[in-house]
Amino acid sequence: MSPEGPQLEFLDLIDGLEQLVIESRRLPVGGNLVIDRRRLLDLIDQLRLAIPADLRQAQQVLEARQQIIDDAHLTARRTLERAEQERARLIDEHALTRAAQERAQQLLMDAEARARQIIAEADATAAAHLSEAAEATRQELENLNRYTREVLQRLERLLTQLLGSVRDNLEQLDREQS
């Protein structure tokens, strides 16, 4: 799913909410609106479902990070086991000769160094992914908040206009009755 997918879905739902208000009937007295309760509650439920997409994406990044670390540990453990097996094989094969011991020790040191390197690389990769996901989530939330504010401000202006129209009509009725 593209990063804009959840945002577009959320924005479409906000637009649907705005359209519901615009399409609602006005009561003749008081300027209140008659809004389809079921439709409004359905839109609110859909909004709730649309928001957590970023949180699920962040959770997936955390799980991917853990998988990378687990894989690195497994690779390191296997490398150490192979080095230890090679060391034992060399010792047996050369009847405890000095050359076999030195080679085995070198293999073990190399394996440990490689294991440390693999773990460090996995940690760096996971941290980079986590940082990117956090930044993307932060930007997504900023965009959603900005858009929500704009929609609510438009809605406020519309309602203010409607209220002004209702007041004007009431004043006109009062003048006509006087």
Short mmCIF file of C-alpha atoms in Angstrom, two decimals:
data_model
loop_
_atom_site.label_atom_id
_atom_site.label_comp_id
_atom_site.label_asym_id
_atom_site.label_seq_id
_atom_site.Cartn_x
_atom_site.Cartn_y
_atom_site.Cartn_z
CA MET A 1 0.00 0.00 0.00
CA SER A 2 1.38 3.40 -0.89
CA PRO A 3 1.99 5.89 1.93
CA GLU A 4 -0.75 8.05 0.43
CA GLY A 5 -3.32 5.21 0.52
CA PRO A 6 -4.32 5.54 4.21
CA GLN A 7 -4.23 9.33 3.97
CA LEU A 8 -6.48 9.32 0.89
CA GLU A 9 -8.90 6.91 2.56
CA PHE A 10 -8.99 9.10 5.66
CA LEU A 11 -9.46 12.25 3.59
CA ASP A 12 -12.26 10.61 1.58
CA LEU A 13 -14.01 9.76 4.84
CA ILE A 14 -13.66 13.38 6.05
CA ASP A 15 -15.13 14.52 2.70
CA GLY A 16 -18.01 12.07 3.21
CA LEU A 17 -18.64 13.54 6.65
CA GLU A 18 -18.67 17.04 5.21
CA GLN A 19 -21.04 15.93 2.41
CA LEU A 20 -23.39 14.41 5.00
CA VAL A 21 -23.62 17.78 6.78
CA ILE A 22 -24.13 19.65 3.51
CA GLU A 23 -26.87 17.26 2.34
CA SER A 24 -28.71 17.26 5.67
CA ARG A 25 -32.12 18.93 5.90
CA ARG A 26 -32.46 22.15 7.84
CA LEU A 27 -35.16 22.54 10.42
CA PRO A 28 -37.33 25.59 9.80
CA VAL A 29 -36.84 26.90 13.33
CA GLY A 30 -33.53 27.17 15.17
CA GLY A 31 -31.26 26.48 12.21
CA ASN A 32 -30.50 22.92 13.33
CA LEU A 33 -29.85 20.08 10.91
CA VAL A 34 -31.45 16.64 10.66
CA ILE A 35 -28.52 14.26 10.11
CA ASP A 36 -28.83 10.55 9.26
CA ARG A 37 -27.56 9.08 12.55
CA ARG A 38 -26.76 5.65 11.08
CA ARG A 39 -24.76 7.16 8.23
CA LEU A 40 -22.89 9.51 10.61
CA LEU A 41 -21.99 6.66 12.99
CA ASP A 42 -20.90 4.51 10.03
CA LEU A 43 -18.55 7.30 8.83
CA ILE A 44 -17.13 7.69 12.34
CA ASP A 45 -16.46 3.91 12.55
CA GLN A 46 -14.72 4.02 9.16
CA LEU A 47 -12.57 6.95 10.34
CA ARG A 48 -11.52 4.93 13.38
CA LEU A 49 -10.52 2.03 11.15
CA ALA A 50 -8.56 4.27 8.76
CA ILE A 51 -6.36 5.94 11.38
CA PRO A 52 -4.50 2.90 12.79
CA ALA A 53 -2.93 1.99 9.39
CA ASP A 54 0.18 3.99 10.31
CA LEU A 55 0.39 2.25 13.64
CA ARG A 56 0.13 -1.17 11.95
CA GLN A 57 2.86 -0.12 9.53
CA ALA A 58 5.12 0.95 12.41
CA GLN A 59 4.46 -2.42 14.11
CA GLN A 60 5.45 -4.24 10.92
CA VAL A 61 8.70 -2.27 10.81
CA LEU A 62 9.40 -3.24 14.42
CA GLU A 63 8.69 -6.89 13.62
CA ALA A 64 10.94 -6.70 10.54
CA ARG A 65 13.68 -5.18 12.72
CA GLN A 66 13.34 -8.03 15.22
CA GLN A 67 13.44 -10.58 12.38
CA ILE A 68 16.65 -9.01 11.02
CA ILE A 69 18.24 -9.16 14.48
CA ASP A 70 17.05 -12.76 15.02
CA ASP A 71 18.42 -13.78 11.61
CA ALA A 72 21.74 -12.11 12.40
CA HIS A 73 21.97 -13.96 15.72
CA LEU A 74 21.11 -17.24 14.01
CA THR A 75 23.73 -16.65 11.30
CA ALA A 76 26.30 -15.74 13.93
CA ARG A 77 25.47 -18.82 15.99
CA ARG A 78 25.75 -21.08 12.93
CA THR A 79 29.05 -19.48 11.95
CA LEU A 80 30.40 -20.07 15.45
CA GLU A 81 29.18 -23.68 15.41
CA ARG A 82 30.83 -24.31 12.04
CA ALA A 83 34.05 -22.75 13.30
CA GLU A 84 33.96 -24.90 16.42
CA GLN A 85 33.25 -28.01 14.33
CA GLU A 86 36.12 -27.12 12.01
CA ARG A 87 38.36 -26.56 15.01
CA ALA A 88 37.41 -29.95 16.51
CA ARG A 89 37.90 -31.66 13.14
CA LEU A 90 41.34 -30.10 12.68
CA ILE A 91 42.43 -31.10 16.17
CA ASP A 92 41.25 -34.69 15.66
CA GLU A 93 42.73 -34.92 12.19
CA HIS A 94 46.16 -33.63 13.13
CA ALA A 95 46.33 -35.26 16.54
CA LEU A 96 46.51 -32.01 18.49
CA THR A 97 49.21 -30.45 16.34
CA ARG A 98 50.08 -26.85 16.89
CA ALA A 99 49.10 -25.89 13.35
CA ALA A 100 45.60 -27.26 13.83
CA GLN A 101 45.17 -25.41 17.09
CA GLU A 102 46.34 -22.13 15.58
CA ARG A 103 44.09 -22.54 12.54
CA ALA A 104 41.09 -23.40 14.69
CA GLN A 105 41.75 -20.43 16.95
CA GLN A 106 42.00 -18.14 13.94
CA LEU A 107 38.74 -19.52 12.52
CA LEU A 108 37.04 -18.96 15.83
CA MET A 109 38.31 -15.38 16.07
CA ASP A 110 37.26 -14.70 12.47
CA ALA A 111 33.84 -16.17 13.13
CA GLU A 112 33.39 -14.06 16.24
CA ALA A 113 34.47 -10.93 14.36
CA ARG A 114 32.09 -11.74 11.50
CA ALA A 115 29.27 -12.42 13.96
CA ARG A 116 29.85 -9.04 15.62
CA GLN A 117 29.89 -7.38 12.20
CA ILE A 118 26.63 -9.10 11.12
CA ILE A 119 24.90 -8.09 14.35
CA ALA A 120 26.14 -4.49 14.05
CA GLU A 121 24.94 -4.27 10.44
CA ALA A 122 21.56 -5.76 11.37
CA ASP A 123 21.16 -3.28 14.23
CA ALA A 124 22.08 -0.37 11.93
CA THR A 125 19.65 -1.53 9.23
CA ALA A 126 16.84 -2.03 11.73
CA ALA A 127 17.47 1.38 13.31
CA ALA A 128 17.40 3.04 9.88
CA HIS A 129 14.10 1.34 9.00
CA LEU A 130 12.61 2.30 12.34
CA SER A 131 13.74 5.91 11.94
CA GLU A 132 12.30 6.11 8.41
CA ALA A 133 9.00 4.63 9.56
CA ALA A 134 8.79 7.02 12.51
CA GLU A 135 9.44 10.01 10.25
CA ALA A 136 6.90 8.82 7.67
CA THR A 137 4.32 8.29 10.41
CA ARG A 138 5.01 11.74 11.88
CA GLN A 139 4.63 13.39 8.47
CA GLU A 140 1.47 11.41 7.75
CA LEU A 141 -0.07 12.50 11.04
CA GLU A 142 0.90 16.13 10.38
CA ASN A 143 -0.75 15.98 6.96
CA LEU A 144 -3.88 14.38 8.39
CA ASN A 145 -4.08 16.95 11.19
CA ARG A 146 -3.59 19.82 8.74
CA TYR A 147 -6.26 18.50 6.39
CA THR A 148 -8.68 17.79 9.26
CA ARG A 149 -8.19 21.35 10.52
CA GLU A 150 -8.93 22.74 7.03
CA VAL A 151 -12.08 20.63 6.67
CA LEU A 152 -13.30 21.62 10.13
CA GLN A 153 -12.62 25.29 9.39
CA ARG A 154 -14.58 25.02 6.12
CA LEU A 155 -17.36 23.28 7.99
CA GLU A 156 -17.33 26.02 10.64
CA ARG A 157 -17.57 28.72 7.93
CA LEU A 158 -20.44 26.85 6.27
CA LEU A 159 -22.29 26.47 9.55
CA THR A 160 -21.68 30.15 10.36
CA GLN A 161 -23.13 31.11 6.98
CA LEU A 162 -26.12 28.85 7.56
CA LEU A 163 -26.64 30.34 11.02
CA GLY A 164 -26.43 33.85 9.56
CA SER A 165 -29.00 32.92 6.92
CA VAL A 166 -31.32 31.50 9.56
CA ARG A 167 -30.96 34.66 11.69
CA ASP A 168 -31.69 36.86 8.66
CA ASN A 169 -34.80 34.80 7.88
CA LEU A 170 -35.97 35.01 11.49
CA GLU A 171 -35.44 38.78 11.53
CA GLN A 172 -37.35 39.09 8.26
CA LEU A 173 -40.21 37.03 9.72
CA ASP A 174 -40.21 39.24 12.82
CA ARG A 175 -40.32 42.39 10.66
CA GLU A 176 -43.15 41.00 8.54
CA GLN A 177 -45.17 40.07 11.61
CA SER A 178 -44.66 43.48 13.23
#
